[in-house]
Short mmCIF file of C-alpha atoms in Angstrom, two decimals:
data_model
loop_
_atom_site.label_atom_id
_atom_site.label_comp_id
_atom_site.label_asym_id
_atom_site.label_seq_id
_atom_site.Cartn_x
_atom_site.Cartn_y
_atom_site.Cartn_z
CA MET A 544 -29.62 -24.48 -28.39
CA SER A 545 -29.02 -23.73 -24.89
CA GLU A 546 -27.54 -19.62 -23.93
CA PRO A 547 -24.27 -19.53 -23.67
CA LYS A 548 -22.98 -18.88 -20.37
CA THR A 549 -22.02 -15.71 -19.23
CA ILE A 550 -18.58 -15.40 -17.36
CA SER A 551 -15.69 -13.03 -16.16
CA LEU A 552 -12.25 -12.95 -16.62
CA ASN A 553 -11.03 -14.65 -14.29
CA GLU A 554 -12.14 -17.74 -15.08
CA LEU A 555 -11.01 -18.15 -19.21
CA SER A 556 -9.65 -21.35 -18.80
CA GLU A 557 -12.02 -23.15 -17.30
CA TYR A 558 -13.72 -22.33 -20.88
CA ARG A 559 -11.36 -22.25 -23.52
CA GLY A 560 -13.01 -23.56 -26.81
CA GLN A 561 -16.47 -22.81 -25.65
CA LEU A 562 -18.95 -20.12 -26.55
CA VAL A 563 -19.18 -17.50 -23.50
CA LYS A 564 -21.06 -14.21 -23.03
CA ILE A 565 -18.99 -11.56 -21.62
CA GLN A 566 -20.09 -8.22 -20.56
CA GLY A 567 -17.61 -5.16 -20.17
CA TRP A 568 -16.76 -2.03 -20.92
CA VAL A 569 -14.94 -0.76 -24.45
CA HIS A 570 -11.48 -0.33 -23.18
CA GLY A 571 -10.68 0.32 -26.70
CA ILE A 572 -10.53 -0.25 -30.35
CA ARG A 573 -8.65 -0.90 -33.75
CA GLY A 574 -8.41 -2.71 -37.13
CA SER A 575 -8.67 -2.09 -40.51
CA ASN A 576 -12.04 -2.35 -42.87
CA ALA A 577 -12.03 -6.05 -42.82
CA ARG A 578 -10.83 -6.96 -39.08
CA GLN A 579 -11.40 -4.91 -35.89
CA PHE A 580 -9.87 -5.69 -32.82
CA LEU A 581 -11.93 -4.48 -29.13
CA SER A 582 -9.93 -4.80 -25.70
CA LEU A 583 -12.75 -5.31 -23.74
CA ARG A 584 -12.30 -4.84 -20.05
CA ASN A 585 -14.06 -7.25 -17.35
CA SER A 586 -12.68 -7.74 -13.47
CA GLY A 587 -10.06 -5.66 -14.39
CA ARG A 588 -8.40 -7.62 -16.90
CA ILE A 589 -8.77 -6.86 -20.88
CA LEU A 590 -9.43 -9.22 -23.37
CA GLN A 591 -8.80 -9.10 -26.92
CA VAL A 592 -12.19 -9.12 -28.85
CA LEU A 593 -11.77 -10.40 -32.21
CA ALA A 594 -14.25 -8.75 -35.01
CA GLU A 595 -14.43 -10.07 -38.64
CA LYS A 596 -16.47 -8.54 -41.36
CA GLU A 597 -16.57 -12.11 -43.48
CA LEU A 598 -18.46 -13.70 -40.13
CA LEU A 599 -20.61 -10.62 -38.63
CA GLY A 600 -21.48 -9.34 -41.68
CA GLU A 601 -21.16 -5.34 -42.92
CA GLU A 602 -23.96 -3.85 -40.78
CA THR A 603 -23.14 -5.64 -37.21
CA PHE A 604 -19.40 -5.34 -38.48
CA SER A 605 -19.42 -1.29 -38.90
CA GLU A 606 -21.53 -0.74 -35.36
CA VAL A 607 -18.50 -2.32 -33.94
CA LYS A 608 -16.38 -0.32 -35.31
CA HIS A 609 -17.89 2.96 -34.73
CA LEU A 610 -17.68 1.47 -30.77
CA LYS A 611 -17.17 4.56 -28.69
CA GLN A 612 -14.64 4.16 -25.71
CA GLU A 613 -15.79 3.14 -22.30
CA THR A 614 -19.77 2.33 -23.99
CA SER A 615 -20.62 -0.54 -22.13
CA LEU A 616 -21.29 -4.19 -24.26
CA SER A 617 -22.43 -8.05 -24.36
CA VAL A 618 -20.42 -10.01 -25.91
CA THR A 619 -21.29 -13.27 -27.34
CA GLY A 620 -18.36 -15.53 -29.50
CA LYS A 621 -15.89 -18.65 -28.94
CA LEU A 622 -12.83 -18.10 -26.54
CA VAL A 623 -9.70 -19.31 -28.14
CA GLU A 624 -6.04 -20.02 -26.60
CA ASN A 625 -4.00 -16.71 -27.82
CA GLU A 626 0.04 -16.93 -26.86
CA LYS A 627 0.20 -13.34 -27.86
CA SER A 628 -2.34 -11.90 -25.43
CA PRO A 629 -1.45 -11.08 -21.82
CA ILE A 630 -4.36 -13.49 -20.17
CA GLY A 631 -3.40 -15.43 -22.67
CA TYR A 632 -7.03 -15.63 -24.99
CA GLU A 633 -9.11 -13.93 -27.43
CA LEU A 634 -13.12 -14.06 -28.24
CA VAL A 635 -13.41 -14.76 -32.00
CA LEU A 636 -16.89 -12.27 -31.79
CA GLU A 637 -19.77 -13.27 -33.06
CA SER A 638 -22.71 -10.72 -31.92
CA PHE A 639 -22.87 -8.36 -28.97
CA ARG A 640 -25.67 -5.89 -27.93
CA LYS A 641 -25.17 -2.63 -26.20
CA ILE A 642 -26.04 -1.85 -22.70
CA GLY A 643 -25.09 1.46 -22.09
CA GLU A 644 -23.80 4.37 -24.30
CA SER A 645 -20.67 6.55 -24.04
CA GLU A 646 -19.88 9.83 -25.80
CA ASN A 647 -16.30 11.98 -25.50
CA TYR A 648 -14.73 10.19 -22.72
CA PRO A 649 -12.94 12.24 -21.38
CA ILE A 650 -9.85 10.86 -20.70
CA THR A 651 -8.23 9.26 -24.28
CA PRO A 652 -4.95 7.74 -25.52
CA LYS A 653 -2.75 11.44 -25.50
CA ASP A 654 -1.20 12.59 -22.51
CA HIS A 655 -2.85 14.26 -20.04
CA GLY A 656 -1.60 16.13 -17.22
CA ILE A 657 -1.31 15.21 -13.81
CA ASP A 658 -3.87 17.31 -11.87
CA PHE A 659 -6.32 16.30 -14.83
CA LEU A 660 -6.15 13.22 -13.74
CA LEU A 661 -6.57 13.30 -10.64
CA SER A 662 -9.60 15.36 -10.98
CA GLN A 663 -11.10 12.53 -13.50
CA ARG A 664 -9.59 10.00 -10.50
CA HIS A 665 -13.20 8.05 -10.61
CA LEU A 666 -12.09 7.80 -14.64
CA TRP A 667 -8.80 7.31 -14.67
CA LEU A 668 -9.35 4.55 -12.52
CA ARG A 669 -10.46 2.36 -15.62
CA SER A 670 -7.45 3.34 -17.31
CA SER A 671 -4.61 0.46 -17.70
CA ARG A 672 -1.90 1.31 -15.32
CA GLN A 673 -4.54 2.19 -12.83
CA LEU A 674 -5.78 -1.39 -13.41
CA ALA A 675 -3.02 -2.70 -12.78
CA ILE A 676 -1.86 -1.13 -9.59
CA LEU A 677 -4.75 -1.91 -8.15
CA ARG A 678 -4.89 -5.44 -8.71
CA VAL A 679 -1.13 -5.15 -6.87
CA ARG A 680 -2.50 -3.18 -3.91
CA ASP A 681 -5.12 -5.90 -3.64
CA GLU A 682 -2.89 -9.16 -3.62
CA LEU A 683 -0.73 -7.41 -1.55
CA SER A 684 -3.56 -6.45 1.24
CA PHE A 685 -3.92 -10.16 0.94
CA SER A 686 -0.73 -11.58 1.43
CA ILE A 687 -0.55 -9.66 4.44
CA ARG A 688 -3.71 -10.99 6.10
CA LYS A 689 -2.91 -13.99 5.15
CA TYR A 690 1.21 -13.83 6.86
CA PHE A 691 -1.01 -13.22 10.30
CA HIS A 692 -3.33 -15.49 9.94
CA GLU A 693 -0.98 -18.25 9.15
CA ARG A 694 1.23 -16.77 12.22
CA LYS A 695 -2.05 -17.13 14.57
CA PHE A 696 -2.21 -13.11 14.87
CA THR A 697 -5.45 -12.07 16.21
CA LEU A 698 -7.03 -9.12 13.64
CA ILE A 699 -8.01 -6.13 16.13
CA ASP A 700 -9.68 -3.12 14.66
CA THR A 701 -8.89 -0.04 16.29
CA PRO A 702 -10.72 3.15 16.68
CA ILE A 703 -10.42 5.82 14.20
CA LEU A 704 -12.23 8.37 16.16
CA THR A 705 -10.33 8.58 19.86
CA GLY A 706 -9.28 10.96 22.13
CA SER A 707 -5.74 10.17 22.93
CA ILE A 708 -2.91 10.98 20.69
CA GLY A 709 -0.22 8.62 19.46
CA GLU A 710 2.85 10.59 17.67
CA SER A 711 2.63 14.15 17.51
CA ALA A 712 -0.03 16.89 18.38
CA GLY A 713 0.64 19.24 15.38
CA THR A 714 -0.60 16.20 12.71
CA LEU A 715 -4.10 15.56 13.62
CA PHE A 716 -7.42 16.24 12.46
CA SER A 717 -10.09 17.55 15.53
CA THR A 718 -13.51 17.46 15.45
CA GLU A 719 -15.82 17.76 17.25
CA TYR A 720 -17.30 15.35 19.20
CA PHE A 721 -20.57 15.65 21.54
CA ASP A 722 -20.68 17.28 24.86
CA LEU A 723 -17.66 15.86 25.06
CA GLY A 724 -15.17 18.20 23.77
CA SER A 725 -12.35 17.47 21.12
CA ALA A 726 -12.04 13.73 19.33
CA TYR A 727 -9.35 13.35 16.62
CA LEU A 728 -9.09 11.29 13.39
CA ALA A 729 -6.75 8.17 14.40
CA GLN A 730 -2.65 8.85 13.66
CA THR A 731 -2.22 5.01 14.65
CA GLY A 732 -3.89 2.28 15.82
CA GLN A 733 -0.66 1.55 18.09
CA LEU A 734 -2.02 2.27 21.95
CA TYR A 735 -5.68 0.71 21.42
CA LEU A 736 -3.59 -2.27 20.14
CA GLU A 737 -1.31 -2.53 22.93
CA THR A 738 -3.77 -3.45 25.15
CA ALA A 739 -5.21 -6.90 22.68
CA ILE A 740 -1.69 -8.49 23.44
CA PHE A 741 -2.88 -8.94 26.72
CA ALA A 742 -5.73 -11.23 25.87
CA HIS A 743 -4.45 -12.51 23.18
CA ASN A 744 -0.44 -12.33 22.34
CA LYS A 745 0.17 -11.50 18.50
CA VAL A 746 -2.60 -9.13 17.35
CA TYR A 747 -2.49 -7.23 14.21
CA CYS A 748 -4.50 -4.05 12.61
CA PHE A 749 -4.71 -2.84 9.45
CA GLY A 750 -6.70 0.50 8.11
CA PRO A 751 -6.85 3.97 7.06
CA THR A 752 -4.75 6.44 9.64
CA PHE A 753 -4.83 10.03 9.06
CA ARG A 754 -1.65 12.64 9.43
CA ALA A 755 -2.09 16.14 9.02
CA GLU A 756 1.00 17.21 7.88
CA LYS A 757 1.84 20.08 5.93
CA SER A 758 3.54 17.94 3.39
CA LYS A 759 3.68 18.07 -0.29
CA THR A 760 6.49 15.17 -1.24
CA ARG A 761 5.82 12.52 -3.45
CA ARG A 762 5.90 9.82 -0.41
CA HIS A 763 3.20 11.66 2.04
CA LEU A 764 -0.94 10.99 1.88
CA THR A 765 -3.63 12.41 4.07
CA GLU A 766 -5.76 9.68 4.63
CA PHE A 767 -3.36 6.18 4.02
CA TRP A 768 -3.77 2.62 5.14
CA MET A 769 -1.22 1.26 7.88
CA LEU A 770 -0.39 -2.36 8.83
CA GLU A 771 0.50 -1.94 12.77
CA VAL A 772 1.38 -5.27 14.44
CA GLU A 773 1.73 -5.74 18.14
CA SER A 774 3.01 -9.15 19.85
CA ALA A 775 4.49 -9.34 23.93
CA PHE A 776 7.45 -11.06 24.86
CA VAL A 777 8.97 -9.93 21.64
CA SER A 778 12.60 -8.09 21.79
CA HIS A 779 13.32 -5.29 19.99
CA GLU A 780 16.00 -7.89 17.38
CA GLN A 781 13.19 -9.86 17.48
CA ASN A 782 10.50 -7.58 15.84
CA MET A 783 13.57 -6.72 13.32
CA GLU A 784 13.73 -10.60 12.39
CA LEU A 785 9.66 -10.47 11.94
CA GLN A 786 9.80 -7.41 9.90
CA GLU A 787 12.80 -8.99 7.60
CA ASP A 788 10.64 -12.19 7.60
CA PHE A 789 7.13 -10.18 6.83
CA ILE A 790 8.44 -8.42 3.83
CA GLN A 791 10.45 -11.20 2.23
CA THR A 792 7.14 -13.24 2.48
CA VAL A 793 4.53 -10.64 0.89
CA VAL A 794 6.89 -8.98 -1.45
CA LYS A 795 7.32 -12.51 -2.85
CA GLN A 796 4.25 -13.54 -2.74
CA THR A 797 2.58 -10.37 -4.12
CA VAL A 798 5.38 -10.26 -7.09
CA GLN A 799 4.58 -13.84 -8.16
CA ALA A 800 0.61 -13.28 -8.11
CA CYS A 801 0.86 -9.94 -10.40
CA LEU A 802 3.48 -10.80 -13.03
CA PRO A 803 1.29 -9.56 -15.20
CA GLU A 804 0.12 -6.59 -14.29
CA LEU A 805 4.47 -5.72 -13.32
CA LYS A 806 4.54 -6.18 -17.18
CA VAL A 807 2.02 -3.50 -17.16
CA LEU A 808 3.46 -1.14 -15.87
CA GLU A 809 7.28 -2.32 -17.11
CA ARG A 810 8.67 -2.56 -13.61
CA ASP A 811 11.42 -5.49 -13.29
CA PRO A 812 11.18 -7.95 -10.45
CA GLY A 813 14.31 -9.43 -10.95
CA PRO A 814 16.10 -6.36 -8.62
CA LEU A 815 13.57 -6.38 -6.60
CA LEU A 816 13.54 -10.26 -5.64
CA GLU A 817 17.26 -10.45 -4.97
CA TYR A 818 16.79 -8.05 -1.91
CA MET A 819 14.46 -10.51 -0.95
CA GLU A 820 16.81 -13.04 -0.69
CA ARG A 821 19.60 -10.92 1.81
CA GLN A 822 19.43 -10.44 5.25
CA PHE A 823 18.63 -6.73 5.74
CA PRO A 824 21.55 -5.24 7.08
CA ARG A 825 21.01 -3.33 10.11
CA ILE A 826 23.53 -0.16 11.38
CA ASP A 827 23.11 2.41 14.62
CA TYR A 828 21.88 6.07 13.99
CA LYS A 829 25.16 7.18 15.59
CA ASP A 830 26.69 4.98 12.63
CA ALA A 831 24.38 6.30 9.73
CA LEU A 832 25.97 9.77 11.15
CA GLU A 833 29.44 9.32 11.01
CA PHE A 834 29.01 8.12 7.41
CA LEU A 835 26.88 10.89 6.71
CA ARG A 836 29.46 12.88 7.23
CA SER A 837 32.16 10.97 5.73
CA GLU A 838 30.44 12.16 2.25
CA LYS A 839 30.44 15.84 3.35
CA GLU A 840 27.04 15.88 5.12
CA ASP A 841 26.13 18.38 7.34
CA ILE A 842 24.60 16.44 10.15
CA VAL A 843 24.63 16.42 13.46
CA TRP A 844 22.97 14.75 16.65
CA GLY A 845 19.56 14.83 16.34
CA ASP A 846 18.76 15.09 13.19
CA ASP A 847 16.55 13.64 11.00
CA ILE A 848 17.69 11.53 8.38
CA ASN A 849 15.89 13.12 5.43
CA SER A 850 14.84 11.18 2.03
CA GLU A 851 17.88 12.30 0.26
CA ARG A 852 20.31 10.46 3.22
CA GLU A 853 18.08 7.72 3.63
CA GLN A 854 18.74 6.92 -0.30
CA MET A 855 22.84 7.50 0.42
CA LEU A 856 22.62 4.38 2.75
CA VAL A 857 20.35 2.50 1.04
CA ARG A 858 23.35 2.46 -1.55
CA LYS A 859 26.04 2.44 0.85
CA TYR A 860 24.70 -0.87 1.38
CA GLY A 861 23.43 -2.34 -1.48
CA GLY A 862 19.12 -2.84 -0.64
CA PRO A 863 16.99 -2.03 2.81
CA VAL A 864 18.59 -1.21 5.42
CA PHE A 865 17.47 -1.07 9.29
CA ILE A 866 18.93 2.07 10.91
CA GLN A 867 18.30 1.35 14.45
CA LYS A 868 18.65 3.35 18.12
CA TYR A 869 17.35 6.75 17.18
CA PRO A 870 17.99 9.99 19.83
CA ARG A 871 15.34 9.67 22.33
CA GLU A 872 13.80 13.21 22.13
CA ALA A 873 13.47 12.60 18.24
CA LYS A 874 10.68 9.78 18.92
CA ALA A 875 7.55 8.83 20.61
CA PHE A 876 7.01 8.90 24.30
CA TYR A 877 5.87 4.85 24.20
CA MET A 878 9.44 3.73 22.56
CA LYS A 879 11.66 1.91 24.84
CA VAL A 880 14.78 3.37 26.22
CA ASN A 881 18.45 1.46 25.31
CA PRO A 882 20.05 0.44 28.33
CA GLU A 883 23.19 0.27 26.97
CA ASP A 884 22.87 4.07 25.86
CA PRO A 885 20.37 6.22 27.18
CA ARG A 886 20.57 8.65 25.17
CA THR A 887 18.75 6.45 22.32
CA VAL A 888 16.00 4.11 21.92
CA LEU A 889 15.57 0.77 20.83
CA ASN A 890 13.66 1.75 17.61
CA ALA A 891 14.02 0.71 13.99
CA ASP A 892 13.29 2.07 10.36
CA LEU A 893 13.20 -0.15 7.86
CA ILE A 894 14.61 2.03 4.52
CA ALA A 895 13.51 0.32 1.15
CA PRO A 896 16.12 1.62 -2.08
CA ASP A 897 14.87 2.99 -5.57
CA GLY A 898 13.81 6.19 -3.71
CA VAL A 899 11.18 4.48 -1.48
CA GLY A 900 12.21 5.50 1.67
CA GLU A 901 10.93 4.91 4.77
CA ILE A 902 8.49 1.54 4.66
CA ILE A 903 8.01 0.76 8.40
CA GLY A 904 8.92 1.95 11.64
CA GLY A 905 8.86 0.09 14.55
CA SER A 906 10.53 -0.62 18.55
CA GLU A 907 10.02 -2.47 21.19
CA ARG A 908 7.61 -0.65 23.77
CA GLU A 909 8.19 0.67 26.93
CA GLU A 910 6.59 -1.53 29.54
CA ASN A 911 7.60 0.73 32.80
CA TYR A 912 4.62 2.64 34.52
CA SER A 913 6.77 5.51 35.80
CA ASN A 914 8.83 5.77 32.80
CA ILE A 915 5.97 6.27 30.02
CA VAL A 916 4.44 8.87 32.77
CA LYS A 917 8.11 10.94 32.51
CA ARG A 918 7.75 10.89 29.11
CA LEU A 919 4.24 12.24 28.72
CA GLU A 920 5.24 14.89 30.90
CA GLU A 921 8.26 15.70 28.84
CA GLU A 922 5.83 15.67 25.73
CA LYS A 923 3.66 18.08 27.29
CA LEU A 924 0.53 15.75 27.06
CA PRO A 925 -2.19 15.45 29.52
CA VAL A 926 -1.23 12.54 30.88
CA GLU A 927 -5.06 11.14 32.49
CA SER A 928 -6.28 11.42 29.12
CA TYR A 929 -3.92 8.43 28.62
CA GLU A 930 -5.01 6.85 32.34
CA TRP A 931 -6.41 4.05 30.10
CA TYR A 932 -3.20 3.04 28.31
CA LEU A 933 -1.25 3.43 31.86
CA GLU A 934 -3.09 1.27 33.36
CA LEU A 935 -1.52 -1.33 31.03
CA ARG A 936 1.29 -1.16 33.03
CA LYS A 937 -0.43 -1.71 36.22
CA TYR A 938 -1.44 -5.06 35.99
CA GLY A 939 0.86 -7.38 34.50
CA SER A 940 3.18 -5.19 32.46
CA VAL A 941 5.43 -7.01 29.81
CA PRO A 942 8.45 -6.56 27.50
CA HIS A 943 6.61 -6.11 23.91
CA SER A 944 7.45 -4.88 20.45
CA GLY A 945 5.67 -3.21 17.69
CA PHE A 946 5.67 -2.24 14.10
CA GLY A 947 3.83 0.45 11.41
CA LEU A 948 3.80 -0.28 8.10
CA GLY A 949 2.68 1.98 5.24
CA SER A 950 0.97 -0.33 2.28
CA GLU A 951 0.95 2.20 -0.25
CA ARG A 952 4.91 3.16 0.00
CA LEU A 953 5.56 -0.84 -0.17
CA ILE A 954 2.78 -0.81 -3.15
CA ALA A 955 5.47 2.17 -4.60
CA TRP A 956 8.02 0.15 -4.27
CA ILE A 957 6.43 -3.28 -5.74
CA CYS A 958 5.76 -1.82 -8.95
CA GLY A 959 8.19 1.02 -9.39
CA LEU A 960 6.40 3.98 -8.71
CA SER A 961 7.66 7.05 -8.17
CA HIS A 962 4.56 9.09 -6.25
CA ILE A 963 2.15 7.05 -3.75
CA ARG A 964 -0.29 8.83 -5.20
CA GLU A 965 -1.03 6.64 -7.41
CA CYS A 966 -1.13 4.02 -5.26
CA ILE A 967 -4.44 4.64 -3.36
CA PRO A 968 -8.31 4.25 -5.43
CA PHE A 969 -8.27 7.87 -4.11
CA PRO A 970 -5.35 9.92 -2.79
CA ARG A 971 -6.21 12.57 -0.23
CA MET A 972 -3.32 15.75 -0.33
CA MET A 973 -2.78 19.07 1.46
CA GLU A 974 -4.74 19.98 -1.99
CA ARG A 975 -6.91 17.67 -2.64
CA LEU A 976 -10.09 16.26 -1.54
CA TYR A 977 -12.35 16.02 -4.92
CA PRO A 978 -13.26 13.92 -5.91
#
């Protein structure tokens, strides 16, 4: 008789009714003196393995009953359909072999504090909730790349180490760079990404980004993954149209692919999908201020619209909303001044409901050389460090626009999470660098 085929939990439908071998880890175990139900984890999924004393015999059944959490196994049995199973199948155990023992696994079914779980993050990733979140993250990352690949955007990998400041000098991580002085961990790939539109027209990058903000809010990480997009010959209005289509497309695709994971997370995707069928309202910063003042908010021109105020606005408009044309002095040097109101720039933030807040920031970029030099000087940034960036405005400058998306915030929205620390495998925060 031939050896059963070793399979993963990602290919069960191909082997239903067959004798198969699966290697994995004991996620949990429960049962009676006659039957034990073993949860086996493999490929980020969990399969129920039915162990029956009558089939296995007293000795083997006793060994199954005393298996410890996270022991690694190789199990052999018949794969049968089971409508009650989250993945539609279970395995009727015929034999098993231990691969690696596990004693006193620290994360048990009881409640643990978040600080303990973060310190055990290397093990916490194995839990059902974390399995689901990271599978959503994987699916979203694939959908993002698929979206831009299908629309003929070119992926440009921008540098992590840079000598230029893209956002605020106060939020930089610096390091010594050989004999050349200080280098910085990139706050954004945008400036480098803009160089590529003159070669490829439509480009994007997707990678780690670093902000040394001394912030402990549930919406901030010091290291996160950011999607950035730049397009030549695209206006501010066209930029918002692209953002809206992008969000609606990738959210719908991710939700559809991750319904079992969202069920584990107890996330009803219905309201989220309803948002994806509507056009996102676009309101000016000045109109947002007027509304907030009518709600007795003490806010003046130039003030930030904080997270509480953002949620007041999404409640008013019944879902995601673009807030556009912020005060010039509150935004980065590369944003184009609004010709209809020079106090403002042609930018927009996309604000999500459910407590998520800003998920996208974008703008039309300033294409005029003199205007950018003036803004750099106003910001007291060293013009000479941006000479390469300024040269883009010398040799065939064109109107262009772009935006950035923090992927962890979008994952939190899709999963219905209150804190983005669970949306990345190893969160880096002000007070945490371990593990």
